[in-house]
Amino acid sequence: MTIPRLLVVDDDIETRSMLTEYLHRQGFAALPCGTEAEVRAQLGQGRVDLILLDVMLGDESGVEICARLRAEQDVPIILVSALSADHQRMAGYEVGADDYIAKPFNPDLLLARVRAVLARARRSASLIYRRQTSVFRFGGWTYDARRDEVSAPDGVQIALSRRETALLKVLLANPRIPLTRDEIAAAMGGDGDEQGRAIDVLVGRLRGKIEANPREPSLLRTERGVGYVLAADVEIEAG
């Protein structure tokens, strides 16, 4: 149920806006960036599953940025460039890029490559561990996926409906990441607008069970202009 969080890094406003909107329509949480500083700011704010990084960023080099990022972390990186000669591709791979896409490209091809890189990343040890997670702790609460039980900070078990549990799982998989109603509905297996409109009601029901004051929620907050966000860190345990 984790919604992939992507960074679209390009110094051309029109290009990054177009790519961000396209990826958003395909079910990704896509965030635009224009510089290395903006990339690092996003990395410091939450989970990033993949970076689409343009090679030519004004005065900055995407290849050099890739090398610096790769020295620090394992986030998948796809380089995008109008430079498509073999030696230019090799330069990208040598600094740790996971893929290299030449401009101009078919958006459907880009989507296929993004999904392929994400699929490979999910087979890594860190994400295997994440998929084996059995217990989630957040804001004093505990969700035990093995027993499908939710426990309050005082240890009292709270009964959730099937759809309330599905909503909670989506939120736990995306802590501190604002999600639109349609993103939540899609992650729950819904079919778009109809279920998207019902998310408000479902959020209200879940708040009534996990918030000390549902009218002033501290865990499941409304993100103005976006949707909802689980405003708590999530600790996980593998089973």
Coordinates of C-alpha atoms in Angstrom, one line a residue:
M1 CA 0.0 0.0 0.0
T2 CA 3.0 2.3 0.0
I3 CA 2.6 5.1 -2.5
P4 CA 6.0 5.6 -4.3
R5 CA 7.4 9.0 -3.6
L6 CA 9.4 10.4 -6.5
L7 CA 11.5 13.5 -7.0
V8 CA 11.5 15.1 -10.5
V9 CA 14.6 17.2 -10.8
D10 CA 14.9 19.5 -13.8
D11 CA 15.8 23.2 -14.1
D12 CA 13.2 23.7 -16.7
I13 CA 9.9 24.7 -15.0
E14 CA 7.7 23.5 -17.8
T15 CA 9.4 20.1 -18.1
R16 CA 9.3 19.3 -14.4
S17 CA 5.7 20.5 -14.1
M18 CA 4.7 18.2 -17.0
L19 CA 6.5 15.2 -15.7
T20 CA 5.3 15.8 -12.1
E21 CA 1.7 16.0 -13.3
Y22 CA 2.0 12.9 -15.5
L23 CA 3.5 10.8 -12.7
H24 CA 0.9 12.0 -10.3
R25 CA -1.8 10.8 -12.7
Q26 CA -0.1 7.4 -12.8
G27 CA -0.4 7.0 -9.0
F28 CA 2.9 8.4 -7.8
A29 CA 3.5 11.1 -5.2
A30 CA 5.8 13.2 -7.5
L31 CA 7.5 16.3 -6.2
P32 CA 9.3 18.9 -8.3
C33 CA 12.9 20.1 -7.6
G34 CA 15.2 22.4 -9.5
T35 CA 18.5 22.2 -7.7
E36 CA 20.6 19.9 -5.5
A37 CA 19.6 21.9 -2.5
E38 CA 15.9 21.3 -3.1
V39 CA 16.6 17.6 -3.6
R40 CA 18.4 17.4 -0.2
A41 CA 15.6 19.4 1.4
Q42 CA 13.1 16.8 0.2
L43 CA 15.3 13.9 1.3
G44 CA 15.5 15.4 4.8
Q45 CA 11.7 15.7 5.0
G46 CA 10.7 12.1 4.4
R47 CA 11.0 8.9 2.4
V48 CA 12.1 9.1 -1.2
D49 CA 11.7 6.0 -3.4
L50 CA 13.3 7.3 -6.6
I51 CA 14.9 10.4 -8.2
L52 CA 14.5 11.4 -11.8
L53 CA 17.5 13.5 -12.3
D54 CA 18.2 15.7 -15.3
V55 CA 21.9 15.7 -16.3
M56 CA 22.0 19.3 -17.3
L57 CA 20.8 21.5 -14.4
G58 CA 21.9 25.0 -15.4
D59 CA 25.2 25.5 -13.6
E60 CA 24.9 22.1 -11.8
S61 CA 25.8 18.7 -13.2
G62 CA 23.3 15.9 -12.6
V63 CA 26.1 13.3 -12.9
E64 CA 28.0 15.0 -10.1
I65 CA 24.9 15.3 -8.0
C66 CA 24.2 11.6 -8.6
A67 CA 27.8 10.7 -7.4
R68 CA 27.4 12.7 -4.2
L69 CA 24.0 11.3 -3.4
R70 CA 25.1 7.7 -4.1
A71 CA 28.0 8.1 -1.7
E72 CA 25.5 8.9 1.0
Q73 CA 22.5 6.7 0.4
D74 CA 20.9 4.0 -1.8
V75 CA 17.9 5.8 -3.2
P76 CA 17.3 4.7 -6.8
I77 CA 18.3 7.4 -9.4
I78 CA 17.4 7.6 -13.1
L79 CA 19.4 10.1 -15.1
V80 CA 17.5 11.9 -17.9
S81 CA 19.5 13.6 -20.6
A82 CA 19.6 14.8 -24.2
L83 CA 23.1 13.4 -24.3
S84 CA 22.8 9.9 -25.4
A85 CA 26.3 8.8 -26.6
D86 CA 27.6 5.5 -25.1
H87 CA 30.4 7.3 -23.2
Q88 CA 27.9 9.7 -21.6
R89 CA 25.6 6.8 -20.6
M90 CA 28.6 5.0 -19.1
A91 CA 29.6 8.1 -17.1
G92 CA 26.1 8.0 -15.5
Y93 CA 26.3 4.3 -14.7
E94 CA 29.8 4.7 -13.3
V95 CA 28.6 7.1 -10.7
G96 CA 25.8 4.8 -9.6
A97 CA 22.8 5.7 -11.7
D98 CA 20.3 2.8 -11.8
D99 CA 19.1 3.8 -15.4
Y100 CA 19.7 6.4 -18.1
I101 CA 17.0 7.7 -20.3
A102 CA 17.7 9.8 -23.4
K103 CA 15.5 12.8 -24.4
P104 CA 13.1 13.1 -26.1
F105 CA 11.3 10.1 -24.7
N106 CA 7.9 8.5 -24.8
P107 CA 6.2 9.1 -21.4
D108 CA 5.0 5.5 -21.4
L109 CA 8.6 4.3 -21.8
L110 CA 9.6 6.5 -18.9
L111 CA 6.8 5.1 -16.8
A112 CA 7.9 1.5 -17.6
R113 CA 11.5 2.3 -16.7
V114 CA 10.4 4.0 -13.4
R115 CA 8.3 0.9 -12.5
A116 CA 11.2 -1.4 -13.4
V117 CA 13.7 0.4 -11.2
L118 CA 11.2 0.5 -8.3
A119 CA 10.5 -3.2 -8.7
R120 CA 14.3 -4.0 -8.5
A121 CA 14.6 -1.7 -5.5
R122 CA 11.8 -3.5 -3.7
R123 CA 13.8 -6.7 -3.9
S124 CA 16.6 -5.1 -1.9
A125 CA 17.2 -6.2 1.7
S126 CA 15.9 -2.9 3.3
L127 CA 12.5 -3.1 1.5
I128 CA 12.2 -6.8 2.1
Y129 CA 12.5 -6.0 5.8
R130 CA 9.8 -3.3 5.3
R131 CA 7.4 -5.8 3.7
Q132 CA 7.9 -8.2 6.6
T133 CA 6.9 -5.6 9.1
S134 CA 4.4 -7.0 11.6
V135 CA 4.1 -4.3 14.3
F136 CA 3.7 -0.6 13.8
R137 CA 4.0 1.9 16.7
F138 CA 2.8 5.5 16.2
G139 CA 2.0 8.2 18.7
G140 CA 1.7 5.7 21.5
W141 CA -0.6 3.4 19.5
T142 CA 0.3 0.0 18.2
Y143 CA -1.0 -1.9 15.2
D144 CA -0.2 -5.6 15.1
A145 CA -0.6 -6.8 11.5
R146 CA -0.3 -10.5 12.5
R147 CA -3.4 -10.3 14.6
D148 CA -4.9 -7.3 12.8
E149 CA -5.3 -5.6 16.2
V150 CA -5.0 -1.9 17.2
S151 CA -4.1 -1.0 20.8
A152 CA -4.4 2.4 22.5
P153 CA -1.5 3.9 24.5
D154 CA -3.2 2.5 27.7
G155 CA -3.2 -1.0 26.2
V156 CA -6.9 -1.2 25.4
Q157 CA -7.7 -2.9 22.1
I158 CA -9.8 -0.9 19.6
A159 CA -12.0 -2.6 17.1
L160 CA -11.6 -1.3 13.5
S161 CA -13.7 -2.2 10.5
R162 CA -12.1 -3.7 7.4
R163 CA -12.0 -0.4 5.6
E164 CA -10.8 1.5 8.6
T165 CA -7.9 -1.0 8.9
A166 CA -7.1 -0.5 5.2
L167 CA -7.0 3.2 5.6
L168 CA -4.7 2.9 8.7
K169 CA -2.3 0.7 6.7
V170 CA -2.1 3.2 3.9
L171 CA -1.3 6.0 6.5
L172 CA 1.3 3.8 8.3
A173 CA 3.0 3.1 5.0
N174 CA 3.3 6.8 4.2
P175 CA 4.0 8.6 7.5
R176 CA 4.3 12.4 7.4
I177 CA 3.5 12.4 3.6
P178 CA 0.4 14.4 2.7
L179 CA -1.9 12.2 0.6
T180 CA -4.8 13.3 -1.6
R181 CA -8.2 11.6 -1.2
D182 CA -7.7 9.9 -4.6
E183 CA -4.2 8.6 -3.7
I184 CA -5.6 7.1 -0.5
A185 CA -8.6 5.5 -2.4
A186 CA -6.2 4.1 -5.0
A187 CA -3.9 2.7 -2.4
M188 CA -6.9 1.1 -0.7
G189 CA -7.8 -0.6 -4.0
G190 CA -10.6 1.9 -4.8
D191 CA -11.6 3.0 -8.3
G192 CA -11.2 6.7 -8.3
D193 CA -13.7 9.5 -7.6
E194 CA -16.5 7.5 -6.0
Q195 CA -14.4 6.1 -3.2
G196 CA -12.3 9.3 -3.1
R197 CA -15.4 11.2 -2.0
A198 CA -16.0 8.6 0.7
I199 CA -12.5 9.1 2.2
D200 CA -13.6 12.1 4.3
V201 CA -16.3 9.9 6.0
L202 CA -13.8 7.1 6.6
V203 CA -11.2 9.5 8.0
G204 CA -13.8 10.9 10.4
R205 CA -14.6 7.4 11.7
L206 CA -10.9 6.5 12.2
R207 CA -10.3 9.8 14.0
G208 CA -13.2 9.0 16.3
K209 CA -11.3 5.8 17.4
I210 CA -7.7 6.9 17.6
E211 CA -7.8 10.7 18.4
A212 CA -8.2 12.0 22.0
N213 CA -10.2 14.9 20.5
P214 CA -11.4 14.1 17.0
R215 CA -12.4 17.7 16.4
E216 CA -8.7 18.7 17.0
P217 CA -6.8 15.8 15.6
S218 CA -3.1 15.4 16.4
L219 CA -2.4 12.2 14.6
L220 CA -4.6 12.1 11.4
R221 CA -4.5 15.8 10.3
T222 CA -6.0 17.6 7.4
E223 CA -3.5 19.0 5.0
R224 CA -5.1 22.1 3.6
G225 CA -5.3 22.0 -0.2
V226 CA -4.1 18.4 -0.4
G227 CA -5.9 15.8 1.8
Y228 CA -4.7 14.1 4.9
V229 CA -1.4 13.2 6.6
L230 CA -0.4 10.9 9.5
A231 CA 1.5 13.4 11.6
A232 CA 3.5 10.9 13.6
D233 CA 6.7 8.9 13.2
V234 CA 6.2 5.2 12.7
E235 CA 8.4 2.6 14.4
I236 CA 8.4 -0.9 12.8
E237 CA 9.2 -4.4 13.9
A238 CA 9.7 -7.4 11.6
G239 CA 8.0 -10.7 12.3

